[in-house]
Amino acid sequence: MSEQQAAYKSITIVGPGLLGGSVAMAVRQHMPGCDLRVWARREQPLAYLREHGVTQHTYTDLQAAVQGAELVILATPIGCFESLAREMLPTLADDVLVTDVGSVKAYVHHTTGTLLTQRGHRFIGSHPMAGTEKTGVENAFADLLRGATVVLTNAHGAPAEDEARLAAFWQVLGCSTYAMTPDNHDRAAARVSHVPHVLAALCARAAAGDGVPQADLQRLAAGGFRDTTRVCCGPAPMWADILWENDVAVRRALSDCMEQMQTVINLLNKQDKAGLRRWLETAADCRRIIRCEQDTNP
């Protein structure tokens, strides 16, 4: 599909936080002729977008914001999606495609996707694998999406041309796309995104334990601690929602983590240094395989 065919003439972004704001900025950069609209409950993020030339078409009236839009992108916290979808139903165009940027997909399809499709609208889930530990539109930037993978989940059977057009839209913004089922997405996201967030938080909490003087921790904490724990500074309410909404896959992955931690404890208890080395080598191999990295060791 060509860029011309992919270019939606009117797009409404519902929720200009870090990700929604970055999508808006990328649309303005790569699709300058698009009628870009943004809705928020509060005026402050909308004023920011107007002042920075992203769009002058900002709304606190959701029905007005989505009226006539060809593509609606839900970018609020996931728990708000269903109620927002219900609120905008009266003015959604018959040919509109609704998508989202949430990091959990089965829950979104069971709730929001089902609601929309039962009312005759089309829904395809999206999840851009992009973000930072910062929040708010003031930290958004167009290049946040550059090179990101966007997972597409078409569990409600939207027409193939809709999925192709949505994929082309994300590609115009500099992303690649990858189709998955919602359940497979959530299982994989639990392993490479959601549980790593929990483990980052665990490392931060564990570092503050055992009565080690704070001054000592501050002097010794260097790049390893910084890189390992960075993501746990993301917004706690958002991450609590993500873990809650993907609880089955997260609990299964955390159980596997606990087994692996017990393995390390057992190796240390047995003073099995060779086994510990093999455990660490296997972990490094897993990372290289998942990241598609070449082993540069001699």
Tab-separated table of C-alpha atoms in Angstrom:
chain	number	residue	atom	x	y	z
A	1	MET	CA	0.000	0.000	0.000
A	2	SER	CA	1.375	3.414	-0.963
A	3	GLU	CA	1.876	6.308	1.446
A	4	GLN	CA	-0.920	8.127	-0.379
A	5	GLN	CA	-3.312	5.231	0.249
A	6	ALA	CA	-2.201	4.978	3.872
A	7	ALA	CA	-2.657	8.629	4.684
A	8	TYR	CA	-5.837	9.042	6.694
A	9	LYS	CA	-7.348	12.440	6.016
A	10	SER	CA	-8.557	12.900	9.594
A	11	ILE	CA	-7.163	11.363	12.786
A	12	THR	CA	-8.289	11.862	16.375
A	13	ILE	CA	-5.934	11.015	19.220
A	14	VAL	CA	-7.709	10.459	22.515
A	15	GLY	CA	-5.288	11.236	25.340
A	16	PRO	CA	-2.097	13.245	24.651
A	17	GLY	CA	0.288	11.780	27.217
A	18	LEU	CA	3.828	10.671	26.406
A	19	LEU	CA	2.785	8.137	23.767
A	20	GLY	CA	-0.342	9.852	22.455
A	21	GLY	CA	1.525	13.155	22.263
A	22	SER	CA	4.434	11.507	20.445
A	23	VAL	CA	2.032	9.960	17.931
A	24	ALA	CA	0.473	13.393	17.375
A	25	MET	CA	3.907	14.949	16.788
A	26	ALA	CA	4.891	12.161	14.404
A	27	VAL	CA	1.636	12.588	12.457
A	28	ARG	CA	2.265	16.307	12.152
A	29	GLN	CA	5.835	15.638	10.964
A	30	HIS	CA	5.116	12.853	8.489
A	31	MET	CA	1.507	13.626	7.454
A	32	PRO	CA	1.356	17.425	7.340
A	33	GLY	CA	-1.896	17.487	5.349
A	34	CYS	CA	-3.817	15.422	7.887
A	35	ASP	CA	-6.681	16.938	9.873
A	36	LEU	CA	-5.174	16.081	13.265
A	37	ARG	CA	-7.425	16.385	16.294
A	38	VAL	CA	-6.550	15.728	19.912
A	39	TRP	CA	-8.886	15.261	22.881
A	40	ALA	CA	-8.028	15.552	26.562
A	41	ARG	CA	-10.007	16.025	29.746
A	42	ARG	CA	-7.793	18.930	30.786
A	43	GLU	CA	-6.874	22.067	28.868
A	44	GLN	CA	-3.197	22.057	29.876
A	45	PRO	CA	-1.888	19.346	27.490
A	46	LEU	CA	-4.018	20.744	24.675
A	47	ALA	CA	-2.550	24.206	25.179
A	48	TYR	CA	0.929	22.658	25.016
A	49	LEU	CA	0.144	21.073	21.633
A	50	ARG	CA	-1.256	24.319	20.248
A	51	GLU	CA	1.678	26.382	21.503
A	52	HIS	CA	4.180	23.971	19.953
A	53	GLY	CA	2.446	23.937	16.567
A	54	VAL	CA	1.347	20.304	16.670
A	55	THR	CA	-2.328	21.058	16.024
A	56	GLN	CA	-4.842	23.797	16.640
A	57	HIS	CA	-7.717	21.303	16.571
A	58	THR	CA	-7.968	20.416	20.247
A	59	TYR	CA	-11.048	19.382	22.192
A	60	THR	CA	-12.355	18.654	25.649
A	61	ASP	CA	-15.626	17.467	24.036
A	62	LEU	CA	-14.987	13.858	22.996
A	63	GLN	CA	-17.951	13.503	20.659
A	64	ALA	CA	-16.929	16.627	18.773
A	65	ALA	CA	-13.321	15.415	18.583
A	66	VAL	CA	-14.156	12.088	16.914
A	67	GLN	CA	-16.964	13.256	14.637
A	68	GLY	CA	-16.042	12.431	11.046
A	69	ALA	CA	-12.596	11.034	11.900
A	70	GLU	CA	-11.303	8.183	9.740
A	71	LEU	CA	-8.954	6.886	12.440
A	72	VAL	CA	-9.387	7.190	16.214
A	73	ILE	CA	-6.425	6.273	18.436
A	74	LEU	CA	-7.097	5.568	22.104
A	75	ALA	CA	-4.046	6.653	24.106
A	76	THR	CA	-5.379	7.103	27.637
A	77	PRO	CA	-4.809	4.523	30.406
A	78	ILE	CA	-6.287	1.200	29.288
A	79	GLY	CA	-8.888	1.164	32.027
A	80	CYS	CA	-10.541	4.228	30.458
A	81	PHE	CA	-10.884	2.789	26.947
A	82	GLU	CA	-14.278	1.141	27.261
A	83	SER	CA	-16.031	4.108	28.862
A	84	LEU	CA	-14.496	6.490	26.324
A	85	ALA	CA	-15.548	4.237	23.453
A	86	ARG	CA	-19.077	4.163	24.819
A	87	GLU	CA	-19.091	7.961	25.118
A	88	MET	CA	-17.971	8.539	21.542
A	89	LEU	CA	-20.306	5.991	19.912
A	90	PRO	CA	-23.023	8.533	18.944
A	91	THR	CA	-20.713	10.529	16.653
A	92	LEU	CA	-18.349	7.873	15.295
A	93	ALA	CA	-18.436	7.735	11.503
A	94	ASP	CA	-19.676	4.508	9.956
A	95	ASP	CA	-16.332	3.938	8.188
A	96	VAL	CA	-14.093	4.833	11.150
A	97	LEU	CA	-11.339	2.509	12.318
A	98	VAL	CA	-10.575	2.589	16.035
A	99	THR	CA	-7.209	1.479	17.384
A	100	ASP	CA	-5.260	1.987	20.587
A	101	VAL	CA	-1.693	2.107	21.896
A	102	GLY	CA	-2.196	0.039	25.041
A	103	SER	CA	0.409	-2.466	26.204
A	104	VAL	CA	-2.171	-5.178	27.039
A	105	LYS	CA	-4.268	-6.535	24.202
A	106	ALA	CA	-6.566	-9.391	25.319
A	107	TYR	CA	-8.263	-7.200	27.933
A	108	VAL	CA	-8.745	-4.392	25.391
A	109	HIS	CA	-10.268	-6.744	22.828
A	110	HIS	CA	-12.567	-8.367	25.389
A	111	THR	CA	-13.869	-4.979	26.518
A	112	THR	CA	-13.429	-2.088	24.093
A	113	GLY	CA	-13.073	-4.134	20.921
A	114	THR	CA	-16.170	-6.177	21.680
A	115	LEU	CA	-18.209	-3.064	22.489
A	116	LEU	CA	-17.261	-1.336	19.243
A	117	THR	CA	-17.707	-4.332	16.960
A	118	GLN	CA	-21.074	-5.185	18.484
A	119	ARG	CA	-22.156	-1.659	17.582
A	120	GLY	CA	-21.027	-2.115	13.966
A	121	HIS	CA	-17.626	-0.406	14.116
A	122	ARG	CA	-14.174	-1.774	13.300
A	123	PHE	CA	-11.407	-2.189	15.864
A	124	ILE	CA	-7.799	-3.335	15.473
A	125	GLY	CA	-5.416	-3.197	18.430
A	126	SER	CA	-2.006	-1.548	18.179
A	127	HIS	CA	0.913	-1.581	20.611
A	128	PRO	CA	3.947	0.552	19.744
A	129	MET	CA	6.902	-0.939	21.613
A	130	ALA	CA	8.220	2.477	22.574
A	131	GLY	CA	8.336	4.679	25.625
A	132	THR	CA	10.469	6.156	28.373
A	133	GLU	CA	10.195	6.331	32.140
A	134	LYS	CA	8.926	9.915	31.784
A	135	THR	CA	5.288	10.927	31.469
A	136	GLY	CA	3.173	13.703	30.002
A	137	VAL	CA	2.963	15.465	26.682
A	138	GLU	CA	5.793	17.786	27.663
A	139	ASN	CA	8.133	14.774	27.374
A	140	ALA	CA	6.690	13.593	24.046
A	141	PHE	CA	8.724	13.746	20.841
A	142	ALA	CA	8.080	12.571	17.285
A	143	ASP	CA	11.147	10.340	17.070
A	144	LEU	CA	10.011	8.241	20.040
A	145	LEU	CA	8.321	6.009	17.444
A	146	ARG	CA	11.205	5.865	14.966
A	147	GLY	CA	12.297	2.261	14.501
A	148	ALA	CA	9.729	0.899	16.963
A	149	THR	CA	7.813	-2.307	16.345
A	150	VAL	CA	4.039	-1.858	16.453
A	151	VAL	CA	2.119	-5.042	17.199
A	152	LEU	CA	-1.250	-5.281	15.420
A	153	THR	CA	-3.989	-7.507	16.863
A	154	ASN	CA	-7.003	-8.052	14.620
A	155	ALA	CA	-8.976	-10.424	16.828
A	156	HIS	CA	-12.386	-9.143	15.694
A	157	GLY	CA	-11.758	-9.861	12.019
A	158	ALA	CA	-11.626	-6.347	10.585
A	159	PRO	CA	-11.195	-6.437	6.779
A	160	ALA	CA	-7.685	-7.121	5.514
A	161	GLU	CA	-7.589	-3.747	3.782
A	162	ASP	CA	-8.176	-2.024	7.133
A	163	GLU	CA	-5.291	-3.913	8.704
A	164	ALA	CA	-3.052	-3.130	5.722
A	165	ARG	CA	-3.956	0.554	5.868
A	166	LEU	CA	-3.311	0.736	9.617
A	167	ALA	CA	0.027	-1.019	9.151
A	168	ALA	CA	0.953	1.454	6.418
A	169	PHE	CA	0.011	4.340	8.728
A	170	TRP	CA	2.435	3.163	11.412
A	171	GLN	CA	5.098	2.573	8.771
A	172	VAL	CA	4.716	6.155	7.529
A	173	LEU	CA	5.546	7.240	11.096
A	174	GLY	CA	8.808	5.260	10.956
A	175	CYS	CA	7.655	2.016	12.617
A	176	SER	CA	7.619	-1.608	11.539
A	177	THR	CA	4.530	-3.722	12.169
A	178	TYR	CA	4.031	-7.267	13.390
A	179	ALA	CA	0.723	-9.157	13.549
A	180	MET	CA	-0.071	-11.262	16.632
A	181	THR	CA	-3.044	-12.684	18.470
A	182	PRO	CA	-3.926	-10.779	21.655
A	183	ASP	CA	-3.053	-13.754	23.879
A	184	ASN	CA	0.351	-14.298	22.267
A	185	HIS	CA	1.049	-10.580	22.508
A	186	ASP	CA	0.254	-10.535	26.219
A	187	ARG	CA	2.386	-13.603	26.941
A	188	ALA	CA	5.361	-12.117	25.091
A	189	ALA	CA	4.884	-8.620	26.530
A	190	ALA	CA	4.785	-10.078	30.034
A	191	ARG	CA	8.213	-11.650	29.443
A	192	VAL	CA	10.019	-8.760	27.749
A	193	SER	CA	8.249	-5.696	29.151
A	194	HIS	CA	5.931	-6.165	32.103
A	195	VAL	CA	7.992	-8.524	34.277
A	196	PRO	CA	11.235	-6.614	33.569
A	197	HIS	CA	9.470	-3.593	35.050
A	198	VAL	CA	8.651	-5.585	38.183
A	199	LEU	CA	12.230	-6.860	38.410
A	200	ALA	CA	13.591	-3.326	38.020
A	201	ALA	CA	11.374	-2.276	40.921
A	202	LEU	CA	12.532	-5.311	42.885
A	203	CYS	CA	16.186	-4.361	42.376
A	204	ALA	CA	15.503	-0.807	43.539
A	205	ARG	CA	13.605	-1.999	46.635
A	206	ALA	CA	16.207	-4.649	47.474
A	207	ALA	CA	19.027	-2.103	47.206
A	208	ALA	CA	17.399	-0.053	49.949
A	209	GLY	CA	17.181	-3.030	52.314
A	210	ASP	CA	19.443	-4.709	54.876
A	211	GLY	CA	20.270	-1.439	56.618
A	212	VAL	CA	23.060	-0.461	54.234
A	213	PRO	CA	23.830	3.247	54.800
A	214	GLN	CA	22.228	5.439	52.164
A	215	ALA	CA	25.462	7.358	51.598
A	216	ASP	CA	27.244	4.114	50.736
A	217	LEU	CA	24.533	3.133	48.254
A	218	GLN	CA	24.638	6.548	46.585
A	219	ARG	CA	28.416	6.441	46.124
A	220	LEU	CA	28.477	2.899	44.748
A	221	ALA	CA	25.396	2.985	42.503
A	222	ALA	CA	26.752	3.356	38.978
A	223	GLY	CA	25.777	2.442	35.424
A	224	GLY	CA	24.628	-1.100	36.181
A	225	PHE	CA	22.196	0.009	38.856
A	226	ARG	CA	21.048	2.968	36.752
A	227	ASP	CA	20.348	0.884	33.640
A	228	THR	CA	18.763	-2.027	35.504
A	229	THR	CA	16.363	0.098	37.547
A	230	ARG	CA	15.587	2.978	35.159
A	231	VAL	CA	12.205	1.719	33.983
A	232	CYS	CA	10.808	1.327	37.496
A	233	CYS	CA	10.515	5.130	37.626
A	234	GLY	CA	7.606	4.954	35.177
A	235	PRO	CA	4.202	6.082	36.490
A	236	ALA	CA	3.033	3.668	39.181
A	237	PRO	CA	-0.718	4.027	38.440
A	238	MET	CA	-0.200	3.139	34.781
A	239	TRP	CA	2.028	0.162	35.576
A	240	ALA	CA	-0.312	-1.106	38.268
A	241	ASP	CA	-3.065	-1.135	35.608
A	242	ILE	CA	-0.837	-2.981	33.136
A	243	LEU	CA	0.129	-5.666	35.639
A	244	TRP	CA	-3.470	-5.995	36.795
A	245	GLU	CA	-4.867	-6.299	33.267
A	246	ASN	CA	-2.236	-8.832	32.186
A	247	ASP	CA	-2.182	-10.666	35.500
A	248	VAL	CA	-2.335	-14.250	34.210
A	249	ALA	CA	0.703	-13.942	31.947
A	250	VAL	CA	2.577	-11.812	34.488
A	251	ARG	CA	1.971	-14.274	37.337
A	252	ARG	CA	3.164	-17.177	35.183
A	253	ALA	CA	6.326	-15.305	34.191
A	254	LEU	CA	7.006	-14.203	37.768
A	255	SER	CA	6.657	-17.810	38.928
A	256	ASP	CA	9.342	-18.770	36.414
A	257	CYS	CA	11.522	-15.930	37.739
A	258	MET	CA	11.131	-17.238	41.281
A	259	GLU	CA	12.226	-20.703	40.139
A	260	GLN	CA	15.288	-19.201	38.471
A	261	MET	CA	16.165	-17.206	41.605
A	262	GLN	CA	15.834	-20.361	43.689
A	263	THR	CA	18.197	-22.093	41.251
A	264	VAL	CA	20.815	-19.409	41.876
A	265	ILE	CA	20.334	-19.689	45.651
A	266	ASN	CA	20.764	-23.467	45.424
A	267	LEU	CA	23.941	-23.127	43.355
A	268	LEU	CA	25.381	-20.738	45.922
A	269	ASN	CA	24.326	-22.983	48.788
A	270	LYS	CA	26.103	-25.932	47.133
A	271	GLN	CA	29.144	-23.768	46.334
A	272	ASP	CA	28.730	-24.871	42.695
A	273	LYS	CA	30.762	-22.200	40.945
A	274	ALA	CA	30.839	-24.058	37.613
A	275	GLY	CA	27.058	-24.420	37.663
A	276	LEU	CA	26.686	-20.738	38.478
A	277	ARG	CA	28.920	-19.844	35.535
A	278	ARG	CA	26.835	-22.030	33.212
A	279	TRP	CA	23.643	-20.387	34.508
A	280	LEU	CA	25.036	-16.934	33.739
A	281	GLU	CA	26.302	-18.006	30.307
A	282	THR	CA	22.878	-19.393	29.414
A	283	ALA	CA	21.280	-16.097	30.477
A	284	ALA	CA	23.646	-14.166	28.193
A	285	ASP	CA	22.822	-16.556	25.329
A	286	CYS	CA	19.093	-15.979	25.894
A	287	ARG	CA	19.572	-12.227	25.658
A	288	ARG	CA	21.611	-12.499	22.468
A	289	ILE	CA	18.973	-14.723	20.858
A	290	ILE	CA	16.047	-12.486	21.838
A	291	ARG	CA	17.886	-9.327	20.777
A	292	CYS	CA	19.188	-11.070	17.611
A	293	GLU	CA	22.742	-10.104	18.582
A	294	GLN	CA	25.882	-11.817	17.333
A	295	ASP	CA	28.204	-13.347	19.936
A	296	THR	CA	31.383	-11.275	19.671
A	297	ASN	CA	33.320	-13.326	22.231
A	298	PRO	CA	36.426	-15.034	20.850
